[in-house]
Amino acid sequence: MTSYTAPVAGSHSEEGTFYRNCRAAYVAVFRSSLVNISSKEELCLVLQQAGRNPSRKVLGKYWTPRTTKLNFDDFCEILKKEKPTEESDLIKAFRTIDLNSDGYVTHSELFKVLTSRGEKMSPEEVNRIFSVADTSQNGTGDHSKIGRLVIGQNGILSTPAVSCIIRKIKAIGGIILTASHNPGGPNGDFGIKFNISNGGPAPEAVTDKIFQISKTIEEYAICPDLKVDLTTIGKQQFDLENKFKPFTVEIIDSVESYANMLRNIFDFAALKELLSGQNQLKIRIDAMHGVVGPYVKKILCEELGSPANSAVNCVPLEDFGGHHPDPNLTYAADLVETMKGGEYDFGAAFDGDGDRNMVLGKHGFFVNPSDSVAVIAANIFSIPYFQHTGVRGFARSMPTSGALDNVAKATKITLYETPTGWKFFGNLMDANKLSLCGEESFGTGSDHIREKDGLWAVLAWLSIIAARKQSVEDILKEHWQKYGRNFFTRYDYEEVDSDSASKMMKDLEAMMLDRAFIGQKFSVGDKTYTVERADNFEYSDSVDGSISRNQGLRIIFSDGSRVIFRLSGTGSAGATVRLYIDSYEKDPQKIYQDPQVSLGYNCLESKLIHCL
């Protein structure tokens, strides 16, 4: 009887792969498999290239005092005997260096090991290794790409708090799940936002790279059994495949890091006296059932002493209580009506993720967002933070009124005009060119983080009130008397026919760019507007060199007044044409008029469109 041994499936291919790997390592060092290994040092180098980590003892076994050379076949035989280092051995070795078990090796820890154990390295060699390992550039060598997640208790963190925490812990970035200022809930809006290591929104270069990478993903892995307790503050660890150490999820107090940052910016003692002292300022704060509720309760009520009932709708709800969490006169109508009653001196509302704000004075006196940032700029040294840092520059988005420009001109502080989007402000802040900025869409902030910050803006206003001991209305009226007033309004024409909207914008641009358009006069009531300049706004970023084109059509008049047209959203639901009217007035007899009366916007708009 004859016997037959069936070949093991894949045995030939495995052997072929082994020799291909041997040759790849060999050629990487010697350029050819015909070249011999001529020293122990060369043997060590080529073994390391092949994924081995030979000790002196191992090298001595194959390179004896009698050895003068080894060829490629000798090398292959050595590799068969010396197996690659197992991952478990690497993990064990890493843990002996990672003394505090935090998943990172510091420079000092690595330096001590590599200059005192085994084949000792020089300080220069250790520094060279560490400069490669320190991918996060924060002084630690990471043994895995992502080894730690930090999450707010109960999954709650405001967008400004996320920016604060990213910067505090030197995270590589943060992911924000938010409906922002839009309706939320199962049938509402939902967005995923990525902020980079400076705490600000990812720039287009990053999001474009993410998008390109996403198109190459063929599969992804999930951990369906990984259950995180979001209610308990502390660290939770999970053993995951292909991780050198347990994966850590840290649940933190949602408010404390952010509150501590604000304590270092504002004079909390002065604010506490304002809100709970003998001449207490009565405030009404509407969190609109967004995430800022716990921050309002902790900071304004518990710490600064405002009565608990001064803050309403402070319990975060996933659908915002069925309301639209946008802090404006339309969606914060309940607050507006309450303020009109005259019981409260100061009112404010915040959006769903806490980065936008609306400020009201007694009897519902409305503070336009463009005026808000201008008033803060004019009184910026009422805030201790700026007394220490100084003021580097102001900035506004292009559609925002020129109220901030008037303050910048008077104070001789540089003013930057950027496209809409906080990332443009972030670039200027990172370059130490910007201290305070704002947008007409109820966003105000400074360089303390890289996001607009609703609660920061409210504390800034309260600081100004505490310093000046005046009402919101009196502060704003004095501001207009000194700097003049920019009457400002915006109208959104939604779901218009995309083709018609695009044609209108093209025709309008052609009219504006015609030389004959410059110098034309448009009369509205007793006011005449003379066209000084017209363009399609383009922004050249002085920091990263990027250029943003076609940001909106601007008609700029000789007194600084402006009319702006922007087109957005040309999808199946139609387009949105946004019209901004910014009319400057310095006549003391006219600065207190109602904006709609002063602007006469229908007349001005119709006269411009008629020119088409």
Short mmCIF file of N, CA and C in Angstrom, two decimals, residues 72-232:
data_model
loop_
_atom_site.label_atom_id
_atom_site.label_comp_id
_atom_site.label_asym_id
_atom_site.label_seq_id
_atom_site.Cartn_x
_atom_site.Cartn_y
_atom_site.Cartn_z
N PHE A 72 23.00 35.83 1.32
CA PHE A 72 21.54 35.94 1.40
C PHE A 72 20.90 34.66 1.93
N ASP A 73 21.40 33.51 1.50
CA ASP A 73 20.83 32.24 1.98
C ASP A 73 21.04 32.08 3.47
N ASP A 74 22.24 32.49 3.97
CA ASP A 74 22.50 32.43 5.41
C ASP A 74 21.49 33.31 6.16
N PHE A 75 21.24 34.47 5.58
CA PHE A 75 20.29 35.41 6.20
C PHE A 75 18.89 34.79 6.29
N CYS A 76 18.47 34.13 5.23
CA CYS A 76 17.14 33.50 5.24
C CYS A 76 17.04 32.41 6.30
N GLU A 77 18.10 31.64 6.48
CA GLU A 77 18.10 30.59 7.49
C GLU A 77 18.02 31.19 8.89
N ILE A 78 18.70 32.33 9.09
CA ILE A 78 18.63 32.99 10.40
C ILE A 78 17.20 33.45 10.68
N LEU A 79 16.53 34.00 9.66
CA LEU A 79 15.17 34.50 9.84
C LEU A 79 14.19 33.37 10.18
N LYS A 80 14.47 32.17 9.66
CA LYS A 80 13.61 31.03 10.00
C LYS A 80 13.71 30.69 11.48
N LYS A 81 14.87 30.91 12.06
CA LYS A 81 15.09 30.55 13.46
C LYS A 81 14.68 31.69 14.41
N GLU A 82 14.88 32.94 13.96
CA GLU A 82 14.58 34.09 14.82
C GLU A 82 13.21 34.66 14.43
N LYS A 83 12.21 34.37 15.24
CA LYS A 83 10.85 34.78 14.93
C LYS A 83 10.66 36.28 15.21
N PRO A 84 9.74 36.90 14.49
CA PRO A 84 9.46 38.33 14.74
C PRO A 84 8.97 38.56 16.17
N THR A 85 9.20 39.72 16.67
CA THR A 85 8.73 40.07 18.00
C THR A 85 7.20 40.07 18.04
N GLU A 86 6.63 39.39 19.01
CA GLU A 86 5.17 39.34 19.13
C GLU A 86 4.64 40.65 19.69
N GLU A 87 3.40 40.96 19.29
CA GLU A 87 2.76 42.19 19.77
C GLU A 87 2.67 42.21 21.30
N SER A 88 2.42 41.02 21.88
CA SER A 88 2.30 40.96 23.34
C SER A 88 3.61 41.36 24.02
N ASP A 89 4.74 41.01 23.38
CA ASP A 89 6.04 41.40 23.93
C ASP A 89 6.24 42.91 23.85
N LEU A 90 5.78 43.51 22.73
CA LEU A 90 5.88 44.96 22.58
C LEU A 90 5.03 45.68 23.62
N ILE A 91 3.83 45.16 23.83
CA ILE A 91 2.94 45.75 24.83
C ILE A 91 3.58 45.69 26.21
N LYS A 92 4.15 44.52 26.53
CA LYS A 92 4.79 44.33 27.83
C LYS A 92 5.96 45.30 27.99
N ALA A 93 6.76 45.45 26.93
CA ALA A 93 7.90 46.36 26.99
C ALA A 93 7.44 47.80 27.15
N PHE A 94 6.39 48.16 26.41
CA PHE A 94 5.88 49.53 26.52
C PHE A 94 5.42 49.83 27.94
N ARG A 95 4.73 48.85 28.55
CA ARG A 95 4.18 49.07 29.89
C ARG A 95 5.28 49.23 30.94
N THR A 96 6.46 48.65 30.69
CA THR A 96 7.55 48.83 31.65
C THR A 96 8.10 50.25 31.59
N ILE A 97 7.91 50.93 30.45
CA ILE A 97 8.37 52.31 30.31
C ILE A 97 7.27 53.29 30.72
N ASP A 98 6.01 52.93 30.41
CA ASP A 98 4.86 53.79 30.73
C ASP A 98 4.56 53.65 32.22
N LEU A 99 5.33 54.36 33.04
CA LEU A 99 5.31 54.16 34.49
C LEU A 99 3.99 54.49 35.15
N ASN A 100 3.27 55.51 34.63
CA ASN A 100 2.00 55.88 35.27
C ASN A 100 0.79 55.31 34.54
N SER A 101 1.05 54.42 33.56
CA SER A 101 -0.02 53.69 32.86
C SER A 101 -1.07 54.62 32.24
N ASP A 102 -0.63 55.75 31.66
CA ASP A 102 -1.60 56.66 31.04
C ASP A 102 -1.64 56.51 29.52
N GLY A 103 -0.87 55.51 29.00
CA GLY A 103 -0.90 55.27 27.57
C GLY A 103 0.10 56.09 26.78
N TYR A 104 0.95 56.84 27.47
CA TYR A 104 1.94 57.68 26.81
C TYR A 104 3.30 57.49 27.47
N VAL A 105 4.34 57.70 26.67
CA VAL A 105 5.70 57.70 27.20
C VAL A 105 6.24 59.11 27.06
N THR A 106 6.63 59.70 28.17
CA THR A 106 7.19 61.05 28.13
C THR A 106 8.64 61.00 27.69
N HIS A 107 9.14 62.16 27.32
CA HIS A 107 10.54 62.25 26.90
C HIS A 107 11.47 61.77 28.01
N SER A 108 11.19 62.17 29.24
CA SER A 108 12.08 61.81 30.35
C SER A 108 12.08 60.30 30.58
N GLU A 109 10.89 59.66 30.45
CA GLU A 109 10.80 58.21 30.64
C GLU A 109 11.60 57.48 29.56
N LEU A 110 11.45 57.89 28.32
CA LEU A 110 12.16 57.25 27.21
C LEU A 110 13.67 57.49 27.33
N PHE A 111 14.03 58.70 27.70
CA PHE A 111 15.44 59.06 27.82
C PHE A 111 16.14 58.18 28.85
N LYS A 112 15.46 57.97 29.99
CA LYS A 112 16.05 57.19 31.08
C LYS A 112 16.30 55.76 30.65
N VAL A 113 15.33 55.16 29.93
CA VAL A 113 15.46 53.76 29.53
C VAL A 113 16.54 53.59 28.47
N LEU A 114 16.49 54.41 27.42
CA LEU A 114 17.37 54.20 26.28
C LEU A 114 18.82 54.61 26.54
N THR A 115 19.06 55.40 27.56
CA THR A 115 20.44 55.80 27.87
C THR A 115 21.03 55.03 29.04
N SER A 116 20.25 54.09 29.61
CA SER A 116 20.76 53.38 30.78
C SER A 116 20.63 51.87 30.70
N ARG A 117 19.85 51.37 29.71
CA ARG A 117 19.64 49.92 29.61
C ARG A 117 20.07 49.41 28.24
N GLY A 118 20.46 48.12 28.21
CA GLY A 118 20.79 47.47 26.94
C GLY A 118 21.88 48.21 26.21
N GLU A 119 21.72 48.33 24.89
CA GLU A 119 22.68 49.08 24.09
C GLU A 119 22.35 50.56 24.24
N LYS A 120 23.13 51.20 25.07
CA LYS A 120 22.82 52.57 25.44
C LYS A 120 22.92 53.51 24.24
N MET A 121 21.94 54.44 24.16
CA MET A 121 21.93 55.43 23.10
C MET A 121 22.41 56.77 23.64
N SER A 122 22.85 57.60 22.73
CA SER A 122 23.25 58.96 23.11
C SER A 122 22.01 59.83 23.26
N PRO A 123 22.12 60.94 23.99
CA PRO A 123 20.97 61.86 24.11
C PRO A 123 20.46 62.33 22.76
N GLU A 124 21.38 62.55 21.80
CA GLU A 124 20.96 63.02 20.48
C GLU A 124 20.11 61.97 19.78
N GLU A 125 20.49 60.69 19.93
CA GLU A 125 19.72 59.62 19.28
C GLU A 125 18.33 59.50 19.90
N VAL A 126 18.24 59.63 21.20
CA VAL A 126 16.94 59.57 21.87
C VAL A 126 16.04 60.71 21.41
N ASN A 127 16.59 61.90 21.33
CA ASN A 127 15.80 63.05 20.90
C ASN A 127 15.29 62.88 19.47
N ARG A 128 16.14 62.26 18.63
CA ARG A 128 15.73 62.03 17.24
C ARG A 128 14.58 61.04 17.18
N ILE A 129 14.65 59.99 17.99
CA ILE A 129 13.56 59.01 18.05
C ILE A 129 12.27 59.66 18.54
N PHE A 130 12.41 60.45 19.58
CA PHE A 130 11.21 61.04 20.19
C PHE A 130 10.55 62.05 19.26
N SER A 131 11.33 62.75 18.46
CA SER A 131 10.74 63.72 17.54
C SER A 131 9.86 63.02 16.52
N VAL A 132 10.15 61.76 16.22
CA VAL A 132 9.31 60.98 15.31
C VAL A 132 8.10 60.44 16.04
N ALA A 133 8.30 59.95 17.26
CA ALA A 133 7.20 59.33 18.01
C ALA A 133 6.17 60.34 18.50
N ASP A 134 6.61 61.58 18.72
CA ASP A 134 5.70 62.58 19.29
C ASP A 134 4.80 63.16 18.21
N THR A 135 3.88 62.33 17.69
CA THR A 135 3.00 62.75 16.60
C THR A 135 2.04 63.83 17.01
N SER A 136 1.70 63.89 18.28
CA SER A 136 0.76 64.92 18.74
C SER A 136 1.46 66.21 19.12
N GLN A 137 2.82 66.19 19.10
CA GLN A 137 3.63 67.37 19.41
C GLN A 137 3.30 67.96 20.77
N ASN A 138 2.98 67.08 21.72
CA ASN A 138 2.65 67.58 23.07
C ASN A 138 3.59 67.01 24.12
N GLY A 139 4.76 66.46 23.67
CA GLY A 139 5.73 65.97 24.62
C GLY A 139 5.50 64.56 25.08
N THR A 140 4.64 63.80 24.39
CA THR A 140 4.40 62.41 24.75
C THR A 140 4.41 61.55 23.50
N GLY A 141 4.90 60.31 23.64
CA GLY A 141 4.87 59.37 22.53
C GLY A 141 3.65 58.48 22.66
N ASP A 142 2.79 58.48 21.67
CA ASP A 142 1.55 57.71 21.73
C ASP A 142 1.80 56.28 21.27
N HIS A 143 1.27 55.30 22.02
CA HIS A 143 1.45 53.92 21.58
C HIS A 143 0.27 53.45 20.75
N SER A 144 -0.73 54.27 20.56
CA SER A 144 -1.82 53.96 19.65
C SER A 144 -2.40 55.27 19.18
N LYS A 145 -3.08 55.27 18.05
CA LYS A 145 -3.58 56.51 17.48
C LYS A 145 -4.59 57.18 18.40
N ILE A 146 -5.63 56.48 18.76
CA ILE A 146 -6.64 57.01 19.66
C ILE A 146 -6.76 56.06 20.84
N GLY A 147 -6.39 56.52 22.01
CA GLY A 147 -6.44 55.66 23.18
C GLY A 147 -7.34 56.18 24.28
N ARG A 148 -7.93 57.37 24.06
CA ARG A 148 -8.70 57.98 25.13
C ARG A 148 -9.79 58.88 24.55
N LEU A 149 -10.98 58.71 25.05
CA LEU A 149 -12.09 59.60 24.71
C LEU A 149 -12.51 60.35 25.96
N VAL A 150 -12.77 61.64 25.81
CA VAL A 150 -13.27 62.46 26.92
C VAL A 150 -14.67 62.92 26.55
N ILE A 151 -15.64 62.61 27.41
CA ILE A 151 -17.05 62.90 27.13
C ILE A 151 -17.66 63.63 28.31
N GLY A 152 -18.50 64.62 28.04
CA GLY A 152 -19.19 65.33 29.10
C GLY A 152 -20.21 64.43 29.79
N GLN A 153 -20.40 64.64 31.08
CA GLN A 153 -21.37 63.84 31.83
C GLN A 153 -22.74 63.91 31.18
N ASN A 154 -23.38 62.76 31.05
CA ASN A 154 -24.68 62.63 30.39
C ASN A 154 -24.63 63.01 28.92
N GLY A 155 -23.43 63.04 28.35
CA GLY A 155 -23.28 63.36 26.94
C GLY A 155 -23.46 64.83 26.62
N ILE A 156 -23.42 65.68 27.64
CA ILE A 156 -23.69 67.11 27.46
C ILE A 156 -22.40 67.92 27.52
N LEU A 157 -22.12 68.65 26.46
CA LEU A 157 -21.07 69.65 26.43
C LEU A 157 -21.49 70.74 25.45
N SER A 158 -21.37 71.99 25.84
CA SER A 158 -21.65 73.06 24.88
C SER A 158 -20.50 73.14 23.89
N THR A 159 -20.76 73.72 22.74
CA THR A 159 -19.69 73.87 21.74
C THR A 159 -18.53 74.71 22.28
N PRO A 160 -18.78 75.83 22.99
CA PRO A 160 -17.64 76.55 23.58
C PRO A 160 -16.86 75.71 24.58
N ALA A 161 -17.56 74.87 25.36
CA ALA A 161 -16.87 74.02 26.33
C ALA A 161 -16.00 72.99 25.63
N VAL A 162 -16.46 72.46 24.51
CA VAL A 162 -15.65 71.50 23.75
C VAL A 162 -14.36 72.16 23.29
N SER A 163 -14.47 73.38 22.77
CA SER A 163 -13.27 74.10 22.34
C SER A 163 -12.32 74.32 23.50
N CYS A 164 -12.88 74.69 24.64
CA CYS A 164 -12.08 74.91 25.85
C CYS A 164 -11.34 73.64 26.26
N ILE A 165 -12.05 72.52 26.28
CA ILE A 165 -11.46 71.26 26.76
C ILE A 165 -10.42 70.74 25.79
N ILE A 166 -10.67 70.83 24.48
CA ILE A 166 -9.68 70.42 23.50
C ILE A 166 -8.36 71.13 23.76
N ARG A 167 -8.44 72.42 23.99
CA ARG A 167 -7.23 73.22 24.21
C ARG A 167 -6.59 72.90 25.56
N LYS A 168 -7.41 72.63 26.57
CA LYS A 168 -6.87 72.37 27.90
C LYS A 168 -6.11 71.04 27.96
N ILE A 169 -6.68 69.98 27.39
CA ILE A 169 -6.05 68.67 27.50
C ILE A 169 -5.15 68.35 26.32
N LYS A 170 -5.05 69.32 25.38
CA LYS A 170 -4.21 69.15 24.19
C LYS A 170 -4.66 67.93 23.38
N ALA A 171 -5.97 67.81 23.19
CA ALA A 171 -6.52 66.72 22.39
C ALA A 171 -6.21 66.95 20.91
N ILE A 172 -6.21 65.89 20.13
CA ILE A 172 -5.97 66.04 18.69
C ILE A 172 -7.19 66.62 18.00
N GLY A 173 -8.33 66.60 18.67
CA GLY A 173 -9.54 67.16 18.08
C GLY A 173 -10.76 66.75 18.88
N GLY A 174 -11.91 67.16 18.40
CA GLY A 174 -13.15 66.82 19.09
C GLY A 174 -14.29 66.67 18.11
N ILE A 175 -15.21 65.77 18.41
CA ILE A 175 -16.39 65.53 17.58
C ILE A 175 -17.61 66.03 18.33
N ILE A 176 -18.39 66.89 17.68
CA ILE A 176 -19.58 67.48 18.29
C ILE A 176 -20.80 66.99 17.53
N LEU A 177 -21.73 66.37 18.25
CA LEU A 177 -23.00 65.94 17.66
C LEU A 177 -24.03 66.99 18.05
N THR A 178 -24.55 67.71 17.09
CA THR A 178 -25.35 68.88 17.43
C THR A 178 -26.39 69.21 16.37
N ALA A 179 -27.49 69.80 16.82
CA ALA A 179 -28.47 70.40 15.91
C ALA A 179 -28.24 71.90 15.82
N SER A 180 -27.28 72.41 16.60
CA SER A 180 -26.93 73.83 16.62
C SER A 180 -28.15 74.67 16.98
N HIS A 181 -28.55 75.58 16.11
CA HIS A 181 -29.68 76.47 16.38
C HIS A 181 -30.93 76.03 15.62
N ASN A 182 -30.94 74.77 15.18
CA ASN A 182 -32.07 74.25 14.40
C ASN A 182 -32.92 73.31 15.25
N PRO A 183 -34.16 73.03 14.83
CA PRO A 183 -35.00 72.08 15.58
C PRO A 183 -34.32 70.73 15.68
N GLY A 184 -34.40 70.09 16.85
CA GLY A 184 -33.74 68.81 17.06
C GLY A 184 -34.72 67.69 17.26
N GLY A 185 -34.22 66.54 17.72
CA GLY A 185 -35.07 65.39 17.96
C GLY A 185 -35.03 64.40 16.81
N PRO A 186 -35.73 63.26 16.96
CA PRO A 186 -35.72 62.20 15.93
C PRO A 186 -36.12 62.70 14.55
N ASN A 187 -37.00 63.68 14.49
CA ASN A 187 -37.45 64.19 13.20
C ASN A 187 -36.87 65.57 12.88
N GLY A 188 -35.89 65.98 13.67
CA GLY A 188 -35.31 67.29 13.48
C GLY A 188 -33.93 67.24 12.85
N ASP A 189 -33.16 68.28 13.07
CA ASP A 189 -31.84 68.40 12.46
C ASP A 189 -30.80 67.67 13.30
N PHE A 190 -29.72 67.27 12.66
CA PHE A 190 -28.63 66.61 13.36
C PHE A 190 -27.36 66.76 12.53
N GLY A 191 -26.30 67.21 13.17
CA GLY A 191 -25.05 67.40 12.45
C GLY A 191 -23.88 66.82 13.21
N ILE A 192 -22.83 66.49 12.48
CA ILE A 192 -21.58 66.02 13.07
C ILE A 192 -20.50 67.02 12.69
N LYS A 193 -19.88 67.59 13.69
CA LYS A 193 -18.89 68.64 13.47
C LYS A 193 -17.55 68.21 14.05
N PHE A 194 -16.48 68.47 13.31
CA PHE A 194 -15.15 68.12 13.80
C PHE A 194 -14.35 69.38 14.05
N ASN A 195 -13.83 69.51 15.28
CA ASN A 195 -12.94 70.61 15.64
C ASN A 195 -11.52 70.10 15.77
N ILE A 196 -10.57 70.86 15.30
CA ILE A 196 -9.18 70.43 15.29
C ILE A 196 -8.49 70.78 16.61
N SER A 197 -7.19 70.56 16.68
CA SER A 197 -6.46 70.65 17.94
C SER A 197 -6.41 72.06 18.53
N ASN A 198 -6.67 73.10 17.73
CA ASN A 198 -6.71 74.44 18.30
C ASN A 198 -8.06 74.74 18.95
N GLY A 199 -8.99 73.79 18.84
CA GLY A 199 -10.32 73.95 19.42
C GLY A 199 -11.34 74.53 18.48
N GLY A 200 -10.93 74.88 17.28
CA GLY A 200 -11.84 75.52 16.33
C GLY A 200 -12.32 74.58 15.24
N PRO A 201 -13.31 75.03 14.46
CA PRO A 201 -13.85 74.21 13.36
C PRO A 201 -12.75 73.83 12.38
N ALA A 202 -12.82 72.62 11.86
CA ALA A 202 -11.81 72.16 10.91
C ALA A 202 -11.86 73.01 9.64
N PRO A 203 -10.72 73.48 9.16
CA PRO A 203 -10.69 74.25 7.91
C PRO A 203 -10.97 73.34 6.72
N GLU A 204 -11.21 73.95 5.57
CA GLU A 204 -11.56 73.19 4.38
C GLU A 204 -10.48 72.18 3.98
N ALA A 205 -9.23 72.53 4.20
CA ALA A 205 -8.15 71.60 3.83
C ALA A 205 -8.28 70.30 4.61
N VAL A 206 -8.71 70.38 5.87
CA VAL A 206 -8.88 69.18 6.68
C VAL A 206 -10.13 68.41 6.28
N THR A 207 -11.25 69.12 6.14
CA THR A 207 -12.50 68.43 5.79
C THR A 207 -12.41 67.82 4.39
N ASP A 208 -11.71 68.49 3.48
CA ASP A 208 -11.53 67.91 2.13
C ASP A 208 -10.72 66.63 2.21
N LYS A 209 -9.68 66.62 3.06
CA LYS A 209 -8.84 65.42 3.21
C LYS A 209 -9.67 64.28 3.82
N ILE A 210 -10.49 64.61 4.82
CA ILE A 210 -11.35 63.60 5.43
C ILE A 210 -12.29 63.01 4.39
N PHE A 211 -12.86 63.87 3.57
CA PHE A 211 -13.79 63.41 2.54
C PHE A 211 -13.10 62.48 1.54
N GLN A 212 -11.89 62.86 1.12
CA GLN A 212 -11.15 62.02 0.18
C GLN A 212 -10.84 60.65 0.78
N ILE A 213 -10.44 60.65 2.06
CA ILE A 213 -10.14 59.38 2.73
C ILE A 213 -11.40 58.53 2.86
N SER A 214 -12.53 59.20 3.13
CA SER A 214 -13.78 58.46 3.32
C SER A 214 -14.18 57.68 2.08
N LYS A 215 -13.74 58.15 0.92
CA LYS A 215 -14.11 57.47 -0.33
C LYS A 215 -13.30 56.19 -0.54
N THR A 216 -12.24 56.00 0.25
CA THR A 216 -11.42 54.80 0.09
C THR A 216 -11.71 53.75 1.16
N ILE A 217 -12.57 54.07 2.13
CA ILE A 217 -12.88 53.12 3.20
C ILE A 217 -13.70 51.95 2.65
N GLU A 218 -13.25 50.75 2.86
CA GLU A 218 -13.96 49.56 2.39
C GLU A 218 -14.74 48.88 3.50
N GLU A 219 -14.32 49.06 4.73
CA GLU A 219 -15.03 48.47 5.85
C GLU A 219 -14.66 49.22 7.13
N TYR A 220 -15.45 49.05 8.16
CA TYR A 220 -15.12 49.63 9.45
C TYR A 220 -15.60 48.68 10.54
N ALA A 221 -14.96 48.76 11.68
CA ALA A 221 -15.29 47.86 12.79
C ALA A 221 -15.99 48.64 13.89
N ILE A 222 -16.93 47.99 14.55
CA ILE A 222 -17.61 48.60 15.69
C ILE A 222 -17.50 47.67 16.88
N CYS A 223 -17.78 48.19 18.04
CA CYS A 223 -17.75 47.41 19.28
C CYS A 223 -19.17 47.39 19.86
N PRO A 224 -20.03 46.52 19.37
CA PRO A 224 -21.44 46.54 19.79
C PRO A 224 -21.64 46.27 21.28
N ASP A 225 -20.67 45.60 21.90
CA ASP A 225 -20.83 45.26 23.32
C ASP A 225 -20.20 46.28 24.25
N LEU A 226 -19.64 47.35 23.68
CA LEU A 226 -18.98 48.35 24.51
C LEU A 226 -20.04 49.31 25.05
N LYS A 227 -20.31 49.21 26.33
CA LYS A 227 -21.32 50.04 26.97
C LYS A 227 -20.64 51.03 27.91
N VAL A 228 -20.85 52.31 27.67
CA VAL A 228 -20.23 53.35 28.49
C VAL A 228 -21.27 53.96 29.41
N ASP A 229 -20.93 54.08 30.67
CA ASP A 229 -21.81 54.74 31.64
C ASP A 229 -21.54 56.24 31.58
N LEU A 230 -22.46 56.99 30.95
CA LEU A 230 -22.28 58.42 30.77
C LEU A 230 -22.67 59.23 32.00
N THR A 231 -23.24 58.57 32.99
CA THR A 231 -23.75 59.30 34.15
C THR A 231 -22.72 59.46 35.26
N THR A 232 -21.68 58.63 35.25
CA THR A 232 -20.72 58.61 36.36
C THR A 232 -19.38 59.23 35.95
#
